[in-house]
Tab-separated table of C-alpha atoms and ligand atoms in Angstrom:
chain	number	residue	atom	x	y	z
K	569	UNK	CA	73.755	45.352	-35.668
K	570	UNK	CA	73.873	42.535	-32.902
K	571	UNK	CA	73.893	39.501	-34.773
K	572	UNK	CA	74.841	37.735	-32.021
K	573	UNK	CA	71.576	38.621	-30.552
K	574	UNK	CA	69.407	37.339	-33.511
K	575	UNK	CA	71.364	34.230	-33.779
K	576	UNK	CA	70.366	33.660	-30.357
K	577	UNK	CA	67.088	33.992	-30.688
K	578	UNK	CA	67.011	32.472	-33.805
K	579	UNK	CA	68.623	29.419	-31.590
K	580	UNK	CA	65.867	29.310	-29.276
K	581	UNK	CA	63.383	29.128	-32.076
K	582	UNK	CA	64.946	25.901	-33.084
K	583	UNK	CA	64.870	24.362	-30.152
K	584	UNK	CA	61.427	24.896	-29.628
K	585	UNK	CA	60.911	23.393	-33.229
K	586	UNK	CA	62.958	20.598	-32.557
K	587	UNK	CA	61.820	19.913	-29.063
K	588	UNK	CA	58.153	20.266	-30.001
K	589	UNK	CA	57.367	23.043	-27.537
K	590	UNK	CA	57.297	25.839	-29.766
K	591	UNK	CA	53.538	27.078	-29.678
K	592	UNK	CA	53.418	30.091	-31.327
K	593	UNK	CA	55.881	33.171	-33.130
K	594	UNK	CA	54.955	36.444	-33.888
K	595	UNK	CA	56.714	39.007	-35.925
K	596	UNK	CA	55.109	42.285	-35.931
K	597	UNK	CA	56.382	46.428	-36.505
K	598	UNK	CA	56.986	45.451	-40.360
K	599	UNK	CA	59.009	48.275	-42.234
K	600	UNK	CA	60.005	46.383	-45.491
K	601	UNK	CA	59.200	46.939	-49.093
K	602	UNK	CA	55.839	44.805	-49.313
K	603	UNK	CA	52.752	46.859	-49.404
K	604	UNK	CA	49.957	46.272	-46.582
K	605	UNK	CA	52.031	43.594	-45.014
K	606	UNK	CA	50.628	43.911	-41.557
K	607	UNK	CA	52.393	40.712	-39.280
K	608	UNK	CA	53.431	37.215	-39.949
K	609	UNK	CA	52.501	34.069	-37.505
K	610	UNK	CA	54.480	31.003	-37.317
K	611	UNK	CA	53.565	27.860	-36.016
K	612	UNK	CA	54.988	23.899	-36.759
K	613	UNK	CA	53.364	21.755	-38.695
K	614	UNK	CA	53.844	18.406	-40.236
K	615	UNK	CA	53.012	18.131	-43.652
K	616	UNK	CA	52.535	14.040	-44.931
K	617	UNK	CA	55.349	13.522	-42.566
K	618	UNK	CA	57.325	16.397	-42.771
K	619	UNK	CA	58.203	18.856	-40.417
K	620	UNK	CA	57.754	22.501	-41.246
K	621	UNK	CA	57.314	25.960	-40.303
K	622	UNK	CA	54.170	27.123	-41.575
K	623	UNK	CA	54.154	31.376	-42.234
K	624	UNK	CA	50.801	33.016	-42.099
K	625	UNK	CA	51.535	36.475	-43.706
K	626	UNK	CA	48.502	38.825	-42.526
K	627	UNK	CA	47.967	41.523	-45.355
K	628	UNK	CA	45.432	44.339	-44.828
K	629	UNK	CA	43.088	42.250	-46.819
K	630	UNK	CA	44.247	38.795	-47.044
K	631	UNK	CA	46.276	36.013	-45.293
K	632	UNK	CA	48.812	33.934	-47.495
K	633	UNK	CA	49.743	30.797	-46.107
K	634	UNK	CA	53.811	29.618	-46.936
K	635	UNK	CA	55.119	26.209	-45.493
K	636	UNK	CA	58.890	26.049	-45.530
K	637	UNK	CA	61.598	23.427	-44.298
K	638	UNK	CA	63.474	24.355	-41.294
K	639	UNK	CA	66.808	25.771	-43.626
K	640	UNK	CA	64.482	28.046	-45.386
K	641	UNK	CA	62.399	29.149	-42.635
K	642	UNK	CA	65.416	29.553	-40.585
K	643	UNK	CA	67.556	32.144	-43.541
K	644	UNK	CA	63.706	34.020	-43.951
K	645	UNK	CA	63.188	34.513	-40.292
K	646	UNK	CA	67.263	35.483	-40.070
K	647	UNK	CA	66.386	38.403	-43.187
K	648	UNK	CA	63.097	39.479	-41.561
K	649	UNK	CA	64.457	40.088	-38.135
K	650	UNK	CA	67.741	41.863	-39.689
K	651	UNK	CA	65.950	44.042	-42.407
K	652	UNK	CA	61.905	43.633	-42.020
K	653	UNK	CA	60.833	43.276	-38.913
K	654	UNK	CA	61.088	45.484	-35.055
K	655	UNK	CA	59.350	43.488	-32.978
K	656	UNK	CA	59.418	39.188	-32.356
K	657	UNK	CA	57.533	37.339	-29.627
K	658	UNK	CA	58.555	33.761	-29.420
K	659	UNK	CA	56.202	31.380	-26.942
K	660	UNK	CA	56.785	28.194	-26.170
K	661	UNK	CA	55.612	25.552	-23.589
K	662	UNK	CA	58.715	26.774	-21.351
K	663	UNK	CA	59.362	30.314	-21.904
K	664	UNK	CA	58.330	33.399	-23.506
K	665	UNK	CA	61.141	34.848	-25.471
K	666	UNK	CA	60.515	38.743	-26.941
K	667	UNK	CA	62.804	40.049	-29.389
K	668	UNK	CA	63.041	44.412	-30.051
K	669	UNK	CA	65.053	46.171	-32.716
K	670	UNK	CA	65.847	49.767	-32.427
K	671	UNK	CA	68.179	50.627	-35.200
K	672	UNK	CA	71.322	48.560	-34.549
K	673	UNK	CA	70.551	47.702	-31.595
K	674	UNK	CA	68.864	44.807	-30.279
K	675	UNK	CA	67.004	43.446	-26.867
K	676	UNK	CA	66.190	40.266	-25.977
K	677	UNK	CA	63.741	39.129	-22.836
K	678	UNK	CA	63.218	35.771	-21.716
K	679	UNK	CA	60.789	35.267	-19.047
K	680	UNK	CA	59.963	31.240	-17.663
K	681	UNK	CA	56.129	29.876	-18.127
K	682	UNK	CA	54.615	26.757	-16.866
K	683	UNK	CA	51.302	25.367	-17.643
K	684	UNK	CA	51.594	25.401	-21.445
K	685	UNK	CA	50.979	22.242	-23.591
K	686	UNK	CA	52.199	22.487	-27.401
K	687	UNK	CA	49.333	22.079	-29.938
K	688	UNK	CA	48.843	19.617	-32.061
K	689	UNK	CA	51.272	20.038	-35.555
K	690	UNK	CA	49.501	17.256	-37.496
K	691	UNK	CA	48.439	19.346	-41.004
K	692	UNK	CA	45.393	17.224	-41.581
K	693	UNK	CA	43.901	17.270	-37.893
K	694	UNK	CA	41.945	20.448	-38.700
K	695	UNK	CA	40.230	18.937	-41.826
K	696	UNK	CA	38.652	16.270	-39.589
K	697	UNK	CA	38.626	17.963	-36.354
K	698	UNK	CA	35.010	19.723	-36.156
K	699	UNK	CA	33.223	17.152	-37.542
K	700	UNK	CA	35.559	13.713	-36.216
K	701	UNK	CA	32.592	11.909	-34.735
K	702	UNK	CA	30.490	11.386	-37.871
K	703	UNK	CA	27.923	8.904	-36.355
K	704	UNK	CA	26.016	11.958	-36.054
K	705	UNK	CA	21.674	12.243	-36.544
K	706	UNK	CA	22.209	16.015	-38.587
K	707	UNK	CA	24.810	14.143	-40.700
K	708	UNK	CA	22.567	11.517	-41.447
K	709	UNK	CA	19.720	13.901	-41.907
K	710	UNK	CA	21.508	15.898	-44.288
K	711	UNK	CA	22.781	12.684	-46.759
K	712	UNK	CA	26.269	13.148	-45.699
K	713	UNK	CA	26.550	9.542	-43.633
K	714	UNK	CA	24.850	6.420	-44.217
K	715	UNK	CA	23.010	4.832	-41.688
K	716	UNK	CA	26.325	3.262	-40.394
K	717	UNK	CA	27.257	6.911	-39.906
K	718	UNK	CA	29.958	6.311	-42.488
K	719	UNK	CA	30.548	9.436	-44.451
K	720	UNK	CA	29.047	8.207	-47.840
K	721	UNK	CA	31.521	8.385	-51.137
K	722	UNK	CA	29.179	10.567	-53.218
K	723	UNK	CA	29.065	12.923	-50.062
K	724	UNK	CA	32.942	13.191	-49.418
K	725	UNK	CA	32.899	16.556	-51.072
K	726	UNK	CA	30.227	18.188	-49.239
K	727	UNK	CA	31.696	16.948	-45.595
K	728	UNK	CA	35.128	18.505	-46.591
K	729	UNK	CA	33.403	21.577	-47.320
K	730	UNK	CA	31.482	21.917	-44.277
K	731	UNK	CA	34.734	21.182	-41.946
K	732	UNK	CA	36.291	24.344	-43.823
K	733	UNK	CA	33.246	26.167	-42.932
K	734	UNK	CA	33.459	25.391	-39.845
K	735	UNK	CA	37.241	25.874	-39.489
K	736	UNK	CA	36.849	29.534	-41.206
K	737	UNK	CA	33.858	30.375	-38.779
K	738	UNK	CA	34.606	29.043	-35.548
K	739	UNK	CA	37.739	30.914	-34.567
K	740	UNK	CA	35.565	34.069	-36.140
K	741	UNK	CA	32.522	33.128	-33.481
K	742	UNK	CA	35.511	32.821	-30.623
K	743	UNK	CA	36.840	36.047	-31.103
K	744	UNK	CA	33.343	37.578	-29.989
K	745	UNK	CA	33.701	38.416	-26.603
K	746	UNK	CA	31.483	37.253	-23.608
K	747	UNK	CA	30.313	33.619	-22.075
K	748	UNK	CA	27.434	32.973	-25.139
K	749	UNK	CA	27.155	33.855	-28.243
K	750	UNK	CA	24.186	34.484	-30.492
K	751	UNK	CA	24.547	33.742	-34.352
K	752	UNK	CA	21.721	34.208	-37.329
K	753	UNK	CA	22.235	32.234	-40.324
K	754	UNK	CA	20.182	34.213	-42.723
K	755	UNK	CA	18.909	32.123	-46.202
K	756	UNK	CA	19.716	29.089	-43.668
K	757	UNK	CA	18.493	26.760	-46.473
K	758	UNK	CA	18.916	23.139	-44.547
K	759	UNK	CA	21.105	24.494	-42.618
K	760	UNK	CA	24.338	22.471	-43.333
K	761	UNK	CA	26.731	25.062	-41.795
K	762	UNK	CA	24.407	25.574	-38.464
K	763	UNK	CA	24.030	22.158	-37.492
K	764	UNK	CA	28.337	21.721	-38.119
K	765	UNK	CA	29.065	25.000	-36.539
K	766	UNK	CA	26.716	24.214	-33.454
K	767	UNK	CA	27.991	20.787	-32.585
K	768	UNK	CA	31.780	22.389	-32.793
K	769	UNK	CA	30.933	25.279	-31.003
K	770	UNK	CA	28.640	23.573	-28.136
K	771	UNK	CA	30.365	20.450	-27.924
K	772	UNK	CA	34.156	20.910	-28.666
K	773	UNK	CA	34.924	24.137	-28.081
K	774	UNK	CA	32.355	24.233	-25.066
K	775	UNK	CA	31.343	28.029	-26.086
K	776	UNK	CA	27.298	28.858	-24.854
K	777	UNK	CA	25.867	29.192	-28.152
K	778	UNK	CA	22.212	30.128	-29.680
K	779	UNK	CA	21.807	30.019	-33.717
K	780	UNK	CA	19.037	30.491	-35.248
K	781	UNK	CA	18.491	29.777	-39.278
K	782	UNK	CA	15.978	32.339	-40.823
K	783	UNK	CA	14.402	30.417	-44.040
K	784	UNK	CA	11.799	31.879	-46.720
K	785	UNK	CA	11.421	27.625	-47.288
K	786	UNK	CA	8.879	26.190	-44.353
K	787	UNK	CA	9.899	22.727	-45.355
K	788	UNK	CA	13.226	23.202	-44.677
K	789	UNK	CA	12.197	25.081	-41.853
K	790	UNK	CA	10.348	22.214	-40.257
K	791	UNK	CA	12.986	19.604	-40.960
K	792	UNK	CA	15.766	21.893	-39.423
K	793	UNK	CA	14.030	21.414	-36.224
K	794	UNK	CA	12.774	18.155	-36.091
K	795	UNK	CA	16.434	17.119	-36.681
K	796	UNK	CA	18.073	19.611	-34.628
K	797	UNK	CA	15.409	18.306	-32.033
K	798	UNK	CA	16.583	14.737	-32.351
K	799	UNK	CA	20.294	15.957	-32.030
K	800	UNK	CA	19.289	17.208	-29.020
K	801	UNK	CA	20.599	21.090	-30.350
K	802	UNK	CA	18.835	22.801	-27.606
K	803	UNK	CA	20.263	25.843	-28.794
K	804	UNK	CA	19.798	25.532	-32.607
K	805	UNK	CA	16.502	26.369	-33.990
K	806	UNK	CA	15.219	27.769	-37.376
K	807	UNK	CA	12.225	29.857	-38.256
K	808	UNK	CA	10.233	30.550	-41.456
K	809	UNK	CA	10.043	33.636	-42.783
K	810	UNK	CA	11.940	36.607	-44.907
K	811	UNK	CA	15.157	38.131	-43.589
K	812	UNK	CA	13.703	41.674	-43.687
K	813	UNK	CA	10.938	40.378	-41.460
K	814	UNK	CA	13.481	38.769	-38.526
K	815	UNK	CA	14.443	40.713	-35.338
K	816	UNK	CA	17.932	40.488	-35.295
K	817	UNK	CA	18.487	42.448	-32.284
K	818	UNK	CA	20.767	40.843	-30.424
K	819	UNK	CA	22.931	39.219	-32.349
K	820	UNK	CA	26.183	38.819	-32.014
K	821	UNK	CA	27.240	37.740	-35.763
K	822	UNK	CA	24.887	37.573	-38.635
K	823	UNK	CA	25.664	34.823	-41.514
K	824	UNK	CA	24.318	34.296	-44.925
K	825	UNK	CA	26.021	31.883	-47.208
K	826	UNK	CA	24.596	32.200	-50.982
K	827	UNK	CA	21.271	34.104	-50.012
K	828	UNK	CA	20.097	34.782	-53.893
K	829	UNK	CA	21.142	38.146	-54.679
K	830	UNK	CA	19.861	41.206	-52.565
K	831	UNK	CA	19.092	38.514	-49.979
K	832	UNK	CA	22.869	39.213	-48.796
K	833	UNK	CA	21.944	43.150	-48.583
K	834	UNK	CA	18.761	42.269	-46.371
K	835	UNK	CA	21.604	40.394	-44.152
K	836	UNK	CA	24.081	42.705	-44.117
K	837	UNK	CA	21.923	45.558	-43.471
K	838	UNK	CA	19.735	43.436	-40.285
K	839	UNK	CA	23.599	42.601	-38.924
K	840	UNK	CA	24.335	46.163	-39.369
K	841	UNK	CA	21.438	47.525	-37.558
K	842	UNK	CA	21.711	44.847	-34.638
K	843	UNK	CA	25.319	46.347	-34.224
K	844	UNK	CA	26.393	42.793	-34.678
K	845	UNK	CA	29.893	42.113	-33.832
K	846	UNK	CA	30.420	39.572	-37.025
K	847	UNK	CA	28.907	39.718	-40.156
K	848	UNK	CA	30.048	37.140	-42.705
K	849	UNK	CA	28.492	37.175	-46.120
K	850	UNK	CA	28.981	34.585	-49.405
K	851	UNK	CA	27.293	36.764	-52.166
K	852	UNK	CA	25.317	34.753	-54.952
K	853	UNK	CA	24.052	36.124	-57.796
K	854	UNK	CA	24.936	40.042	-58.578
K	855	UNK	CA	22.061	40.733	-60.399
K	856	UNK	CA	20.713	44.417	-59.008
K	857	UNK	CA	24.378	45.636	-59.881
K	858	UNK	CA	24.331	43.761	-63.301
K	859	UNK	CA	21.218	45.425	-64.284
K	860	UNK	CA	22.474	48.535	-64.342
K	861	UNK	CA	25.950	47.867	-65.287
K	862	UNK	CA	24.228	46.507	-68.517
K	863	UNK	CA	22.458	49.617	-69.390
K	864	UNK	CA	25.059	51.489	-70.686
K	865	UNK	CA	25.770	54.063	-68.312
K	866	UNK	CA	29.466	52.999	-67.568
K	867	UNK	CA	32.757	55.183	-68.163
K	868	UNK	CA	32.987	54.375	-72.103
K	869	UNK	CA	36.738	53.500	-71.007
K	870	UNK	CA	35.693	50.354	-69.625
K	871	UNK	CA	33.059	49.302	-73.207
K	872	UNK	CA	35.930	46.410	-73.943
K	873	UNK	CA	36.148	45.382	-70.723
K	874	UNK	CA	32.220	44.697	-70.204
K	875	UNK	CA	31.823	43.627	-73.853
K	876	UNK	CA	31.328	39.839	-73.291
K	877	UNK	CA	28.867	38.512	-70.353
K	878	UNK	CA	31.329	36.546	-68.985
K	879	UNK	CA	33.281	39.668	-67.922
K	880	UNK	CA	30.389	41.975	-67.457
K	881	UNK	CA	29.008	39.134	-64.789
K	882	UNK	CA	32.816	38.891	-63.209
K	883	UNK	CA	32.777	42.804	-62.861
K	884	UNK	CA	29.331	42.872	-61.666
K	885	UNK	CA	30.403	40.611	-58.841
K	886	UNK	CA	33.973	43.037	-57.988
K	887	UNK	CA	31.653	45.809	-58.126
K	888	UNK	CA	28.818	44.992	-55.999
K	889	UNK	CA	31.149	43.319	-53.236
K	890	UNK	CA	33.447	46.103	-53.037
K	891	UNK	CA	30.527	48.296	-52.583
K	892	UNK	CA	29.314	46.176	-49.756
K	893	UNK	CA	32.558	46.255	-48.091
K	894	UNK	CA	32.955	49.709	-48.664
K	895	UNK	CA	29.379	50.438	-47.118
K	896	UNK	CA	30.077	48.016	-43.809
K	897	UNK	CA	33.661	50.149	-43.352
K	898	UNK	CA	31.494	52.853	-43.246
K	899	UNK	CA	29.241	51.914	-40.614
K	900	UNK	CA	32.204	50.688	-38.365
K	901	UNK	CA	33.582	47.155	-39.530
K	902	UNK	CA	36.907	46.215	-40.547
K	903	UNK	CA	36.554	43.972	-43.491
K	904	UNK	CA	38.169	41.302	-45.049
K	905	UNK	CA	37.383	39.674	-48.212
K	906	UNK	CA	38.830	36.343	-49.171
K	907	UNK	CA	38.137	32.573	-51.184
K	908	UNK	CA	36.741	30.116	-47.747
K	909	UNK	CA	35.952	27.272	-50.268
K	910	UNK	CA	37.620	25.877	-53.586
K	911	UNK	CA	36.479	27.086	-57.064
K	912	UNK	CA	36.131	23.327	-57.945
K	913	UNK	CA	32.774	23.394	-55.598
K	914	UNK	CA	31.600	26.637	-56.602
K	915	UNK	CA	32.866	29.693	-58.543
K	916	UNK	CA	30.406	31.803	-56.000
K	917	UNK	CA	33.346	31.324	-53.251
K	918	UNK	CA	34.244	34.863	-52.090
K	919	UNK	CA	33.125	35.501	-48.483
K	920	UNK	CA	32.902	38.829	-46.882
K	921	UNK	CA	33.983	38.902	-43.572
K	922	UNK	CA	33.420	42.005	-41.210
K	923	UNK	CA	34.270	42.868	-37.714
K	924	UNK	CA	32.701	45.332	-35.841
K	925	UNK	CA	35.917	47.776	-34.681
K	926	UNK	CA	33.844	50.578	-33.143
K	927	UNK	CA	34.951	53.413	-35.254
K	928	UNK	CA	31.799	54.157	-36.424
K	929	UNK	CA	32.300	56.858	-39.460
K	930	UNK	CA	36.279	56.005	-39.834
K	931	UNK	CA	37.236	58.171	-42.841
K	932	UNK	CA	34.121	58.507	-43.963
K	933	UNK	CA	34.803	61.285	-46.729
K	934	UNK	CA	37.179	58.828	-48.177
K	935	UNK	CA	35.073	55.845	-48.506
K	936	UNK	CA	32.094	57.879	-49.475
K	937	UNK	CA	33.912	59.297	-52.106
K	938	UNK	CA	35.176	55.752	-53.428
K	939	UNK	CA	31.544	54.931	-53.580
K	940	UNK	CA	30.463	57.459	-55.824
K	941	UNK	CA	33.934	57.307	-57.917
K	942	UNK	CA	32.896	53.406	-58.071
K	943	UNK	CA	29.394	53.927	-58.976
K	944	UNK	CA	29.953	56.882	-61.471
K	945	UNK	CA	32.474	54.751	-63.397
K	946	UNK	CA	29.997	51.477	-63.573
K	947	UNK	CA	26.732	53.157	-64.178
K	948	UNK	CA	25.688	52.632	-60.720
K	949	UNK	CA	22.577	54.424	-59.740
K	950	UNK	CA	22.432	52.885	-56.691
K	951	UNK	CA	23.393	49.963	-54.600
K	952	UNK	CA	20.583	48.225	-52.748
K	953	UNK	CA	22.373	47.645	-49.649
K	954	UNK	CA	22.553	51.795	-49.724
K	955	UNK	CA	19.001	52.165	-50.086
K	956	UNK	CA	18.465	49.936	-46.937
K	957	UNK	CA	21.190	52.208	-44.852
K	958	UNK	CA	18.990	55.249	-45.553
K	959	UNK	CA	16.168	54.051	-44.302
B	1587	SAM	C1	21.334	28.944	-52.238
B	1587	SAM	S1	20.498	28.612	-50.776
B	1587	SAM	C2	21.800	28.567	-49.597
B	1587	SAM	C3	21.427	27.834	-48.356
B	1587	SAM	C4	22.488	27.790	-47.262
B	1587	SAM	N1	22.809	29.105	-46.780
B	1587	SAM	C5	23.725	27.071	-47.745
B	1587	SAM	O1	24.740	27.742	-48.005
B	1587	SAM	O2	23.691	25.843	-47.857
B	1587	SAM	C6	19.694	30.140	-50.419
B	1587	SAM	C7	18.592	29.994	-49.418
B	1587	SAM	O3	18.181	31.279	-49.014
B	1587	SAM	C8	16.779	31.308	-48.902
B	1587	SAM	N2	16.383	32.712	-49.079
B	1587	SAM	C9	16.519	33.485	-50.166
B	1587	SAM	N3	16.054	34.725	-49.949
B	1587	SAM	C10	15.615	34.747	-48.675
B	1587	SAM	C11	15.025	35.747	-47.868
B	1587	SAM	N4	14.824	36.975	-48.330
B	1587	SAM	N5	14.671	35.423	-46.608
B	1587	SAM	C12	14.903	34.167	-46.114
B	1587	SAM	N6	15.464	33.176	-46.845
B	1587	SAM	C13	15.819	33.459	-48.112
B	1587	SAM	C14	16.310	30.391	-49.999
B	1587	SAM	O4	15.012	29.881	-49.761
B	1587	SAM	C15	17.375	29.312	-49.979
B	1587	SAM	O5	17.033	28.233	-49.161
């Protein structure tokens, strides 16, 4: 094994770190012993004044986060390119430097770059970032700022929650390809994450953007627009009316954040049938599933385990979201599902993201077999979201 050749580029990595130009490292062709371990990222940040290396660990299903002082990032990065890890693409303002690892032996490539600038490695820019300017007319509208367009104290909660939306959707919404992009918030409700998402999107990220909040609520409807209106939004508008009602076509992603129970089926199934490139769902209530999870039909192997309501409303939950997932990997999206907001705001906090990967029908003997496997152990007649696919 060329150790000399790891130390090396192990060397450069620290420079970067040090020098501030490192902008981005990438480990990928993983062979160690953790399951579904796909790639890692690593970028600097600095934590309350401390320098770090921050890890992003992409799983098949899941990212985990780890931010480690330059010592410990430095050993973990020496025992994943020795033992875990093929492939290593180091960028930095200056050069690109690519690391390959065929058995014991070892190739480095370093190839010069100009243009770059370093990004930003302050930890707490993001949580201010999409929504910095906060002498805002939406924000106002919505109670967050006062009229001095000071974020108000009682409000501090719902502002930090609407920058993570934003910071969990936007670099979704950017990964669509093309100039513009079309989004439907469906259950838009007042539309917190639309008017946050639009004002990033249009006016810091620059990306040609059309959203449009579907509402049962015409009240809500009509104070979406007057607002968005007096924002000048040219490209946000909402309409009244049910989800199963809206024309979709078109769309690029589809969105619906706590629609009330099969309200998230109604948007899944529209984004599916647009061919939407991004649908991202927050399920709500779980009560279609719970129904018939409570009348007895389940595997009598799982009686203890849907004994108390608590458990039976926590399984109804697993259940009906895996089944969604299941049924958009059948229809051609990659999912993901993962926590976007704290438990201390709400314990409805799982979000169901899914790309649109083109391979339409990908193992679909496998997954429809999960399905009925899933649904014969619950005492699942049927899933809504299923009905709505057969249509
Ligand atoms: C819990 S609120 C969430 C609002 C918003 N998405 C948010 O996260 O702040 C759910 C909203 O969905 C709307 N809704 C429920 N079912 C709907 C349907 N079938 N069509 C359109 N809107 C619906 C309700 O009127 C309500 O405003």
């Amino acid at each position: 094994m060329s150790t000399e050749r790891i130390e090396e580029f192990l060397s450069a990595v620290k420079s970067a770190f040090a020098a501030n130009t490192l902008i981005k490292l990438k480990l990928g062709g993983y062979h160690g012993s953790e399951p579904d371990l796909k790639s890692v990222d690593v970028k600097k940040i600095v934590a309350k004044g401390v320098e770090k290396f921050s890890f992003t660990f992409h799983y098949k299903t899941r990212d985990i986060i780890k931010n480690l002082i330059q010592p410990e990032a430095i050993g973990h990065l020496r025992t994943a390119l020795t033992d875990e890890f093929r492939s290593a693409q180091l960028a930095t303002t200056e050069l690109d430097v690519s690391f390959e690892r065929n058995g014991d032996k070892v190739r480095l490539k370093r190839s010069e770059v100009a243009g770059r600038s370093a990004p930003s490695t302050d930890h707490n820019r993001a949580k201010n970032r999409p929504l910095s300017e906060t002498n805002k007319p939406y924000l106002q509208a919505l109670g967050i700022t006062g009229k001095d367009g000071v974020v108000r104290n009682d409000a501090q909660d719902k502002f930090r929650q609407i920058n993570k939306m934003v910071e969990i959707f936007a670099p979704l919404i950017q990964a669509i390809p093309g100039d513009s992009v079309t989004i439907v918030d469906m259950g838009a409700g007042k539309g917190y994450l639309d008017f946050a998402l639009y004002d990033y999107l249009a006016n810091v990220a620059h990306r040609p953007v059309g959203i449009v909040g579907v509402e049962l609520r015409p009240a809500l409807v009509s104070d979406g627009n007057a607002t968005a209106a007096a924002s000048g939004f040219e490209g946000l508008s909402f309409q009244a009316g049910s989800i199963m009602d809206y024309d979709a076509s078109g769309a690029d992603a589809v969105i619906a954040l706590h629609a009330c129970d099969t309200a998230t089926d109604d948007a899944i199934y529209k984004g599916i049938a647009a061919g939407a490139a991004l649908i991202a769902v927050a399920p709500c209530c779980h009560k279609q599933i719970r129904r018939q999870m409570e009348a007895g039909a389940a595997a009598p192997v799982l009686e203890g385990l849907l004994r108390h309501g608590i458990f039976m409303e926590r399984q109804a939950e697993m259940v009906t979201d895996t089944l969604r997932a299941l049924l958009l990997e059948l229809n051609g999206y990659r999912t993901k599902v993962f926590e976007f907001v704290s438990d201390a705001h709400t314990p409805k906090n799982n979000l169901i993201v899914a790309e649109k990967d083109g391979r339409v029908g990908r193992d679909r003997d496998a997954i429809l077999a999960q399905i009925a496997d899933i649904k014969a152990m619950f005492g699942v007649g049927q899933h809504y979201l299923e009905g709505l696919l057969q249509r």
